[in-house]
């Protein structure tokens, strides 16, 4: 409780400081949002409660204003007010940024909350869907289903927003077959820093199209997506293999078997798999997009000997997607704000962990002071379609990744402690091959990471900085880790 009180004091002190000098901004935004839409300013009554929902309670941030436009015209007018008065801008879609970047990431941003942008339509001649950028993933699933039994790849947390997810990556169980969410985008409507609204696609504003597919938060606000869709998968088998309270050696041994299995380049793209380490257990979960007979033929139980397996066959897509949202790790963090810290790293087929490194990792995990019982490490099998796209085709650069690690540590009682942070940093240090450039997933922002832009966008960073220079030289769209203009 003490920590919470300190937060509130800090926040209101900052609000007062900001509120003094923004008269022109207030007038401009109120004029921009007369007919519909709304705006709340820092210092207003109920501003905290109604408009600033920080997903990561560990990171304080106070926007100067939170706007809720109802059209792309209003989004453009808001951007103009902010740019003319020297404020930075961030869109908020689902508000699930690990660094609260949807609230600006640092104090004083004008936030454009996209919650009213819910437009949806399906072109049944080519099955391209039009989706407003305030739509949450759970609603995307339902609306695509209702529009002809269609689907697309995206992550499994229903409360995540399309705005932040489709523009940063968007990896989910069907990504090995159909790509990241951003690989589905065929066109986007984007509001730029000079407040003009453009269409970006493979044939129009190609640089902007490149940038918004993986780094949009620094380049503009996508108001609407057009995405290709696939038919929903028919039968699918969701499996789970668990090792409870086993020795360090047995865990390391199962991990090695799993890594070797997913490293087989001939392995079917219909198989998704995640290995999760939690306090007291190790679980391999995933979905096979095919029939029970095909699934049985994989004989996973034999591959991962020692673990207890179970499987559920799904005939309906909505049931399967609903079940994904109930995974252990998501249940802990999905819909609720908490104090947490998270890091990511990745392996390609050529720098997978050696047997010795895996032993070291498991020894460390079983002996380290983690500072909490609520930590987990997710090893996500990637590869497949996401590897087919050249690294320079979209801002999202990590096309060679075979396995992503996402590590998480939560404090249910107050601020994240240095012991918790040290544990995640030490895990990353142990497992990362320092000969390769460090890769981090831009969707799991790690505000403490130095050189964030290099880790998120790698060899695409110079081109992004050039585009930034061309379309947003004053850095209107920014958060603590977005690309800076080249000059
Ligand atoms: C519980 C949980 C589960 C997750 N699971 C997955 C997963 O399975 N797979 C995966 O790939 N990722 C996953 N993520 C990461 C998630 O994809 C990112 O956090 C994503 O950026 C969140 O988007 P948002 O719209 O909810 O967040 P926001 O905080 O609203 O936005 C995040 C960033 O995107 C920017 N942004 C938002 N909308 C727009 C827009 N329209 N135009 C331009 N910029 C915009 C914001 O300004 C901000 O910088 C998960 C995150 C959480 C918290
Ligand atoms: C706004 O910026 C875009 C991208 O640089 C440019 O194409 C467009 O002409 C600019 N619009 C105006 C009105 O200056």
XYZ file of C-alpha atoms and ligand atoms in Angstrom:
554
model
C 0.000 0.000 0.000
C 2.855 2.413 0.820
C 4.154 2.146 -2.736
C 0.741 2.888 -4.194
C 0.422 6.063 -2.118
C 3.794 7.342 -3.258
C 2.740 6.818 -6.869
C -0.397 8.917 -6.477
C 1.530 11.755 -4.864
C 4.081 11.801 -7.673
C 1.358 11.732 -10.270
C -0.653 14.635 -8.913
C 2.454 16.797 -8.439
C 3.363 16.243 -12.097
C -0.198 16.996 -13.196
C -0.158 20.403 -11.566
C 3.148 21.297 -13.193
C 1.859 20.348 -16.648
C -1.576 21.901 -16.218
C -0.202 25.416 -15.791
C 1.078 25.995 -19.310
C -1.250 24.285 -21.755
C -4.019 26.800 -22.386
C -3.538 26.811 -26.175
C -3.538 23.034 -26.327
C -6.753 22.861 -24.313
C -8.555 25.358 -26.525
C -7.363 23.620 -29.687
C -8.375 20.117 -28.512
C -11.769 21.275 -27.231
C -12.426 22.871 -30.628
C -11.309 19.703 -32.411
C -13.686 17.531 -30.391
C -16.868 19.606 -30.320
C -19.438 17.389 -32.100
C -18.445 14.097 -30.559
C -15.426 12.510 -28.980
C -14.004 13.757 -25.702
C -10.879 14.981 -23.982
C -9.678 14.946 -20.363
C -6.738 16.963 -19.117
C -4.266 16.152 -16.378
C -5.535 17.865 -13.256
C -9.234 17.512 -14.219
C -11.408 15.716 -11.680
C -11.677 11.994 -12.574
C -8.823 12.211 -15.110
C -6.886 9.452 -13.307
C -9.833 7.172 -12.763
C -11.527 7.532 -16.121
C -8.763 7.937 -18.642
C -5.330 6.837 -17.515
C -5.346 3.092 -17.068
C -1.752 2.074 -16.724
C -1.302 -1.591 -17.607
C 2.107 -1.757 -15.943
C 1.589 -0.210 -12.499
C 5.349 -0.176 -12.023
C 5.800 2.609 -14.575
C 4.290 5.981 -13.686
C 3.314 8.179 -16.611
C 1.032 11.208 -16.788
C -0.249 12.296 -20.196
C -1.126 15.979 -20.523
C -4.378 15.055 -22.247
C -6.275 11.899 -23.143
C -8.445 12.342 -26.217
C -11.085 9.940 -27.524
C -11.799 10.804 -31.169
C -14.585 9.225 -33.203
C -13.095 9.561 -36.718
C -9.768 9.770 -38.536
C -10.561 13.455 -39.213
C -10.621 14.049 -35.468
C -7.398 12.064 -35.032
C -5.768 14.383 -37.587
C -7.074 17.502 -35.828
C -5.722 16.238 -32.469
C -2.298 15.532 -33.979
C -2.245 19.046 -35.391
C -3.100 20.608 -31.999
C -0.335 18.611 -30.318
C 2.309 19.250 -32.992
C 1.537 23.001 -33.184
C 1.916 23.317 -29.432
C 5.034 21.166 -29.074
C 3.572 18.053 -27.447
C 4.396 14.479 -28.353
C 1.685 12.038 -29.357
C 1.002 8.342 -28.838
C -2.023 6.330 -29.870
C -3.639 4.014 -27.359
C -5.484 0.977 -28.669
C -5.672 -1.893 -26.154
C -3.348 -0.157 -23.689
C -1.334 -3.378 -23.207
C 2.151 -1.977 -23.765
C 4.550 -3.370 -21.138
C 6.033 0.160 -20.825
C 2.714 2.053 -20.897
C 3.791 3.476 -24.267
C 0.126 3.822 -25.246
C 0.063 6.576 -22.608
C 3.196 8.141 -24.088
C 5.792 6.255 -22.033
C 6.992 9.596 -20.599
C 5.006 12.421 -18.993
C 3.316 15.106 -21.015
C 2.053 13.250 -24.106
C -1.197 13.861 -25.910
C -2.813 10.422 -25.963
C -5.157 9.440 -28.771
C -7.371 6.702 -27.366
C -8.767 4.833 -30.372
C -11.545 2.982 -28.519
C -14.300 4.507 -30.705
C -12.677 3.357 -33.962
C -14.586 0.082 -34.199
C -15.531 0.037 -37.890
C -15.642 -3.439 -39.423
C -16.555 -4.800 -42.827
C -15.744 -7.833 -44.963
C -15.305 -7.846 -48.724
C -16.537 -11.319 -49.563
C -15.118 -11.168 -53.098
C -11.530 -11.345 -51.806
C -12.031 -11.909 -48.042
C -10.177 -8.722 -47.141
C -11.496 -7.290 -43.865
C -11.503 -3.619 -42.853
C -10.867 -3.184 -39.129
C -10.844 -0.004 -37.034
C -7.639 0.343 -35.020
C -9.422 0.574 -31.671
C -10.706 -3.003 -32.001
C -9.446 -5.506 -29.412
C -8.229 -8.960 -30.493
C -11.184 -10.742 -28.876
C -13.554 -8.677 -31.021
C -11.456 -9.307 -34.147
C -11.900 -13.048 -33.628
C -15.658 -12.730 -33.175
C -16.232 -10.282 -36.059
C -14.159 -12.306 -38.543
C -16.048 -15.424 -37.476
C -19.425 -13.742 -37.965
C -18.358 -12.437 -41.383
C -18.017 -15.841 -43.011
C -15.956 -18.055 -40.730
C -12.722 -16.161 -41.351
C -9.597 -15.763 -39.216
C -6.119 -14.248 -39.166
C -2.968 -14.684 -37.080
C -2.624 -12.758 -33.854
C -1.712 -13.280 -30.220
C -3.848 -15.061 -27.668
C -4.740 -12.280 -25.220
C -8.247 -11.006 -26.083
C -7.741 -7.620 -24.371
C -4.719 -6.634 -26.509
C -5.496 -3.947 -29.123
C -5.088 -4.216 -32.893
C -3.477 -0.742 -32.938
C -0.424 -1.770 -30.952
C -0.405 -5.450 -31.986
C -0.832 -5.382 -35.778
C 1.785 -2.623 -36.027
C 4.530 -4.229 -33.926
C 4.434 -7.909 -34.971
C 1.556 -9.931 -33.651
C 2.694 -13.514 -33.137
C 0.222 -16.252 -32.330
C -0.480 -19.974 -32.671
C -1.220 -19.773 -36.424
C 1.817 -17.578 -37.270
C 3.883 -20.550 -38.425
C 1.219 -21.155 -41.068
C 0.062 -17.638 -41.983
C 2.614 -15.128 -40.649
C 2.570 -12.437 -37.999
C -0.521 -10.218 -37.752
C 1.382 -7.532 -39.659
C 1.977 -9.929 -42.560
C -1.813 -9.843 -43.087
C -1.983 -6.064 -43.596
C -2.607 -5.184 -47.247
C -3.417 -1.508 -46.700
C -3.593 1.011 -43.864
C -4.984 4.489 -43.367
C -2.403 6.534 -41.477
C -2.473 10.003 -39.890
C 0.991 11.602 -40.156
C 2.797 14.241 -38.080
C 1.787 17.017 -40.509
C -1.800 15.898 -39.842
C -2.422 14.646 -43.349
C -4.122 11.266 -43.762
C -2.613 8.864 -46.282
C -3.228 5.371 -47.588
C -0.196 3.112 -47.351
C 0.179 -0.158 -49.252
C 2.608 -1.990 -51.552
C 1.753 0.542 -54.266
C 1.158 3.787 -52.319
C 3.472 5.443 -49.752
C 5.639 2.333 -49.622
C 8.054 3.790 -47.049
C 5.212 4.493 -44.661
C 3.820 1.005 -45.281
C 7.244 -0.443 -44.457
C 7.473 1.590 -41.222
C 3.991 0.877 -39.881
C 4.542 -2.879 -40.291
C 6.658 -3.192 -37.156
C 7.423 0.304 -35.873
C 4.236 2.386 -36.277
C 4.269 4.108 -32.887
C 7.114 6.374 -34.057
C 5.631 7.194 -37.467
C 1.931 7.983 -37.260
C -1.434 6.703 -36.150
C -3.042 3.907 -38.098
C -6.762 4.538 -38.006
C -7.866 1.588 -40.137
C -6.405 -1.698 -41.358
C -7.285 -3.772 -44.399
C -6.159 -7.362 -43.784
C -6.194 -10.622 -45.718
C -7.950 -13.427 -43.881
C -7.958 -17.220 -43.985
C -10.741 -19.697 -43.441
C -10.952 -20.747 -39.784
C -9.066 -23.964 -39.147
C -11.308 -27.009 -38.997
C -10.372 -29.603 -36.448
C -7.512 -28.739 -34.097
C -5.914 -30.524 -31.171
C -4.774 -28.565 -28.136
C -2.184 -30.484 -26.142
C -0.447 -30.087 -22.819
C 2.521 -31.970 -21.352
C 3.452 -31.301 -17.739
C 6.447 -32.066 -15.543
C 5.739 -31.331 -11.884
C 8.361 -31.086 -9.139
C 11.097 -32.945 -10.972
C 14.870 -32.723 -10.586
C 16.879 -30.002 -12.280
C 18.406 -32.662 -14.557
C 15.018 -33.989 -15.646
C 13.814 -30.524 -16.544
C 16.984 -29.716 -18.478
C 16.687 -33.033 -20.267
C 13.075 -32.395 -21.335
C 14.024 -28.901 -22.505
C 16.779 -30.373 -24.693
C 14.339 -32.826 -26.238
C 11.861 -30.033 -26.951
C 14.507 -27.758 -28.480
C 15.814 -30.557 -30.704
C 12.279 -31.425 -31.794
C 11.287 -27.891 -32.823
C 14.664 -27.323 -34.499
C 13.811 -29.897 -37.164
C 13.346 -27.754 -40.308
C 10.952 -30.353 -41.766
C 8.559 -30.137 -38.831
C 5.004 -29.353 -39.965
C 3.857 -25.714 -39.808
C 0.577 -26.970 -38.414
C 2.256 -27.482 -35.049
C 2.526 -24.610 -32.556
C 4.382 -25.104 -29.290
C 5.340 -23.151 -26.173
C 7.456 -24.368 -23.287
C 6.635 -22.549 -20.045
C 8.656 -22.594 -16.841
C 6.804 -21.499 -13.737
C 7.522 -21.858 -10.026
C 7.280 -25.618 -9.416
C 6.399 -26.787 -12.912
C 7.351 -27.013 -16.529
C 4.656 -27.245 -19.188
C 4.704 -27.758 -22.939
C 1.504 -26.533 -24.531
C 0.409 -25.937 -28.056
C -2.032 -26.549 -30.816
C -1.893 -28.874 -33.774
C -4.046 -27.621 -36.647
C -5.221 -30.926 -38.056
C -7.106 -34.090 -37.202
C -6.708 -36.293 -34.156
C -5.223 -39.043 -36.358
C -2.566 -36.703 -37.759
C -1.832 -35.465 -34.255
C -1.465 -38.985 -32.900
C 0.933 -39.792 -35.715
C 3.325 -37.103 -34.401
C 3.629 -39.212 -31.234
C 4.599 -36.233 -29.069
C 4.411 -38.287 -25.863
C 7.282 -40.385 -27.097
C 9.304 -37.341 -28.163
C 8.937 -35.711 -24.761
C 9.213 -38.786 -22.541
C 8.790 -38.182 -18.814
C 6.028 -35.622 -19.119
C 2.346 -36.336 -18.570
C 0.286 -35.444 -21.599
C -3.317 -34.665 -22.362
C -5.095 -33.324 -25.409
C -8.447 -31.820 -26.299
C -9.908 -31.948 -29.796
C -11.720 -28.813 -30.951
C -14.113 -28.660 -33.864
C -14.988 -24.996 -33.432
C -12.595 -22.092 -33.794
C -14.204 -19.835 -31.165
C -13.920 -22.598 -28.574
C -10.237 -23.046 -29.360
C -9.450 -19.320 -29.222
C -11.357 -19.057 -25.934
C -9.248 -21.874 -24.532
C -5.976 -20.144 -25.488
C -6.995 -17.177 -23.345
C -7.150 -19.510 -20.340
C -3.488 -20.571 -20.431
C -1.794 -20.312 -17.044
C 0.479 -17.392 -17.864
C -2.270 -15.320 -19.488
C -4.619 -15.933 -16.599
C -2.053 -14.222 -14.386
C -1.614 -11.109 -16.493
C -4.147 -10.880 -19.331
C -6.849 -8.490 -18.217
C -5.456 -7.028 -15.020
C -2.925 -4.318 -14.386
C 0.007 -5.244 -12.146
C 3.561 -4.312 -11.222
C 5.793 -6.342 -13.515
C 8.985 -6.438 -15.500
C 9.565 -8.404 -18.695
C 12.413 -9.110 -21.096
C 12.771 -10.999 -24.339
C 15.483 -12.579 -26.428
C 15.620 -15.005 -29.327
C 17.470 -17.826 -30.997
C 17.887 -18.574 -34.668
C 18.545 -22.127 -35.957
C 22.269 -21.337 -35.986
C 22.712 -20.100 -32.408
C 20.517 -22.405 -30.324
C 21.609 -23.080 -26.754
C 24.193 -25.812 -26.325
C 23.570 -28.693 -23.969
C 25.955 -27.094 -21.417
C 24.152 -23.741 -21.588
C 20.813 -25.450 -20.995
C 22.265 -27.192 -17.921
C 23.621 -23.894 -16.661
C 20.252 -22.221 -17.200
C 18.345 -24.852 -15.236
C 20.900 -24.875 -12.437
C 20.638 -21.114 -12.204
C 16.824 -21.147 -12.234
C 16.662 -23.710 -9.470
C 19.145 -21.907 -7.232
C 18.571 -18.192 -7.873
C 16.789 -15.781 -5.582
C 13.962 -14.671 -7.852
C 12.386 -12.249 -5.410
C 8.879 -13.612 -6.075
C 6.919 -16.808 -6.772
C 5.064 -15.142 -9.665
C 7.633 -15.357 -12.437
C 7.573 -17.311 -15.673
C 9.642 -17.935 -18.761
C 7.862 -18.620 -22.049
C 9.804 -20.235 -24.878
C 7.748 -19.744 -28.037
C 8.457 -21.857 -31.094
C 8.332 -19.491 -34.087
C 9.865 -20.175 -37.531
C 7.597 -21.237 -40.405
C 5.895 -18.528 -42.491
C 7.436 -15.693 -40.429
C 10.843 -16.896 -41.708
C 9.754 -16.803 -45.381
C 9.619 -12.989 -45.528
C 12.910 -11.155 -46.197
C 14.175 -9.166 -43.168
C 14.110 -5.883 -45.137
C 10.537 -6.279 -46.433
C 8.854 -4.837 -43.306
C 10.134 -2.884 -40.295
C 9.709 -6.107 -38.275
C 13.200 -7.511 -38.762
C 13.470 -10.718 -36.749
C 12.599 -13.048 -39.606
C 15.222 -15.630 -38.706
C 13.933 -16.369 -35.211
C 13.201 -19.997 -34.378
C 12.464 -19.575 -30.652
C 11.493 -16.441 -28.702
C 12.004 -16.194 -24.956
C 9.699 -13.942 -23.003
C 10.468 -13.669 -19.301
C 8.153 -12.111 -16.756
C 8.297 -11.242 -13.085
C 5.310 -9.834 -11.213
C 5.024 -8.223 -7.800
C 1.505 -8.517 -6.464
C 2.393 -6.478 -3.364
C 4.092 -3.370 -4.738
C 6.899 -2.162 -6.961
C 9.121 -4.661 -8.774
C 12.289 -5.233 -6.737
C 15.883 -5.170 -7.950
C 16.114 -8.894 -7.091
C 13.324 -9.624 -9.595
C 15.013 -7.524 -12.284
C 18.395 -9.144 -11.621
C 16.904 -12.609 -12.070
C 15.509 -11.839 -15.528
C 18.693 -10.045 -16.583
C 20.840 -12.935 -15.439
C 18.659 -15.430 -17.344
C 19.049 -13.374 -20.504
C 22.789 -13.092 -19.997
C 23.148 -16.834 -19.520
C 21.212 -17.816 -22.614
C 22.218 -15.126 -25.087
C 25.009 -15.922 -27.460
C 26.981 -12.697 -27.350
C 28.476 -13.205 -30.791
C 25.097 -12.510 -32.388
C 23.469 -9.045 -32.305
C 21.033 -8.896 -29.425
C 17.443 -9.352 -30.608
C 14.391 -8.278 -28.603
C 10.742 -8.527 -29.622
C 9.414 -4.961 -30.132
C 6.021 -6.058 -28.824
C 7.492 -6.883 -25.406
C 8.975 -3.495 -24.691
C 11.709 -3.451 -22.094
C 12.141 0.158 -20.985
C 15.311 -0.656 -19.003
C 17.102 -2.083 -22.051
C 19.849 0.159 -23.422
C 19.933 0.402 -27.243
C 16.284 -0.597 -27.530
C 15.876 0.490 -31.173
C 18.872 -1.647 -32.278
C 17.503 -4.682 -30.452
C 13.964 -4.184 -31.805
C 14.680 -3.240 -35.428
C 18.296 -4.333 -36.070
C 19.429 -3.852 -39.650
C 16.198 -1.994 -40.540
C 16.958 0.834 -38.113
C 18.912 3.075 -40.559
C 16.050 2.984 -43.074
C 13.525 3.704 -40.317
C 15.587 6.687 -39.136
C 15.648 8.021 -42.697
C 11.882 7.648 -43.081
C 11.461 9.290 -39.697
C 13.521 12.219 -40.943
C 11.290 12.507 -44.018
C 7.876 12.316 -42.359
C 8.341 13.231 -38.682
C 11.567 15.259 -38.294
C 10.314 16.954 -35.103
C 9.640 13.581 -33.471
C 5.970 14.229 -32.742
C 5.248 10.486 -32.525
C 7.565 9.099 -29.919
C 7.999 6.960 -26.857
C 11.225 6.233 -24.962
C 12.363 3.607 -27.494
C 10.979 4.697 -30.883
C 13.450 5.406 -33.718
C 14.900 8.947 -33.794
C 15.145 10.989 -37.002
C 18.411 10.382 -38.927
C 19.551 14.020 -38.692
C -1.190 -10.105 -21.542
C -0.448 -9.864 -22.822
C -0.360 -10.869 -23.776
C 0.308 -10.656 -24.965
N 0.384 -11.665 -25.883
C 1.015 -11.455 -27.043
C 1.079 -12.478 -28.034
O 0.550 -13.569 -27.852
N 1.747 -12.225 -29.197
C 2.332 -11.015 -29.422
O 2.890 -10.822 -30.498
N 2.292 -10.025 -28.504
C 1.645 -10.222 -27.331
N 1.614 -9.220 -26.410
C 2.306 -7.955 -26.680
C 1.375 -6.993 -27.387
O 1.277 -7.373 -28.747
C 1.945 -5.568 -27.309
O 2.027 -5.165 -25.971
C 1.101 -4.587 -28.110
O 1.910 -3.494 -28.506
C -0.097 -4.092 -27.323
O -0.956 -3.357 -28.149
P -2.104 -2.472 -27.491
O -2.803 -1.769 -28.576
O -2.913 -3.325 -26.567
O -1.267 -1.496 -26.551
P -1.104 0.116 -26.495
O -0.430 0.349 -25.188
O -2.403 0.773 -26.743
O -0.132 0.424 -27.667
C 1.198 -0.087 -27.719
C 2.070 0.801 -28.625
O 1.525 0.820 -29.939
C 1.192 2.149 -30.319
N -0.064 2.143 -31.052
C -1.266 1.707 -30.616
N -2.191 1.855 -31.561
C -1.570 2.402 -32.630
C -1.997 2.801 -33.908
N -3.264 2.652 -34.295
N -1.100 3.361 -34.759
C 0.190 3.517 -34.389
N 0.665 3.146 -33.188
C -0.209 2.587 -32.315
C 1.064 2.905 -29.004
O 1.281 4.303 -29.203
C 2.135 2.259 -28.167
O 3.404 2.790 -28.467
C 0.938 -9.412 -25.207
C 0.846 -8.398 -24.245
C 0.160 -8.610 -23.066
C 0.090 -7.514 -22.059
C 2.561 15.548 -45.208
O 3.649 14.646 -45.218
C 3.591 13.684 -46.255
C 4.750 12.719 -46.023
O 5.964 13.399 -45.963
C 3.640 14.356 -47.611
O 3.528 13.387 -48.620
C 2.476 15.335 -47.696
O 2.570 16.068 -48.902
C 2.505 16.298 -46.534
N 1.271 17.081 -46.566
C 1.271 18.404 -46.432
C -0.072 19.057 -46.484
O 2.275 19.057 -46.246
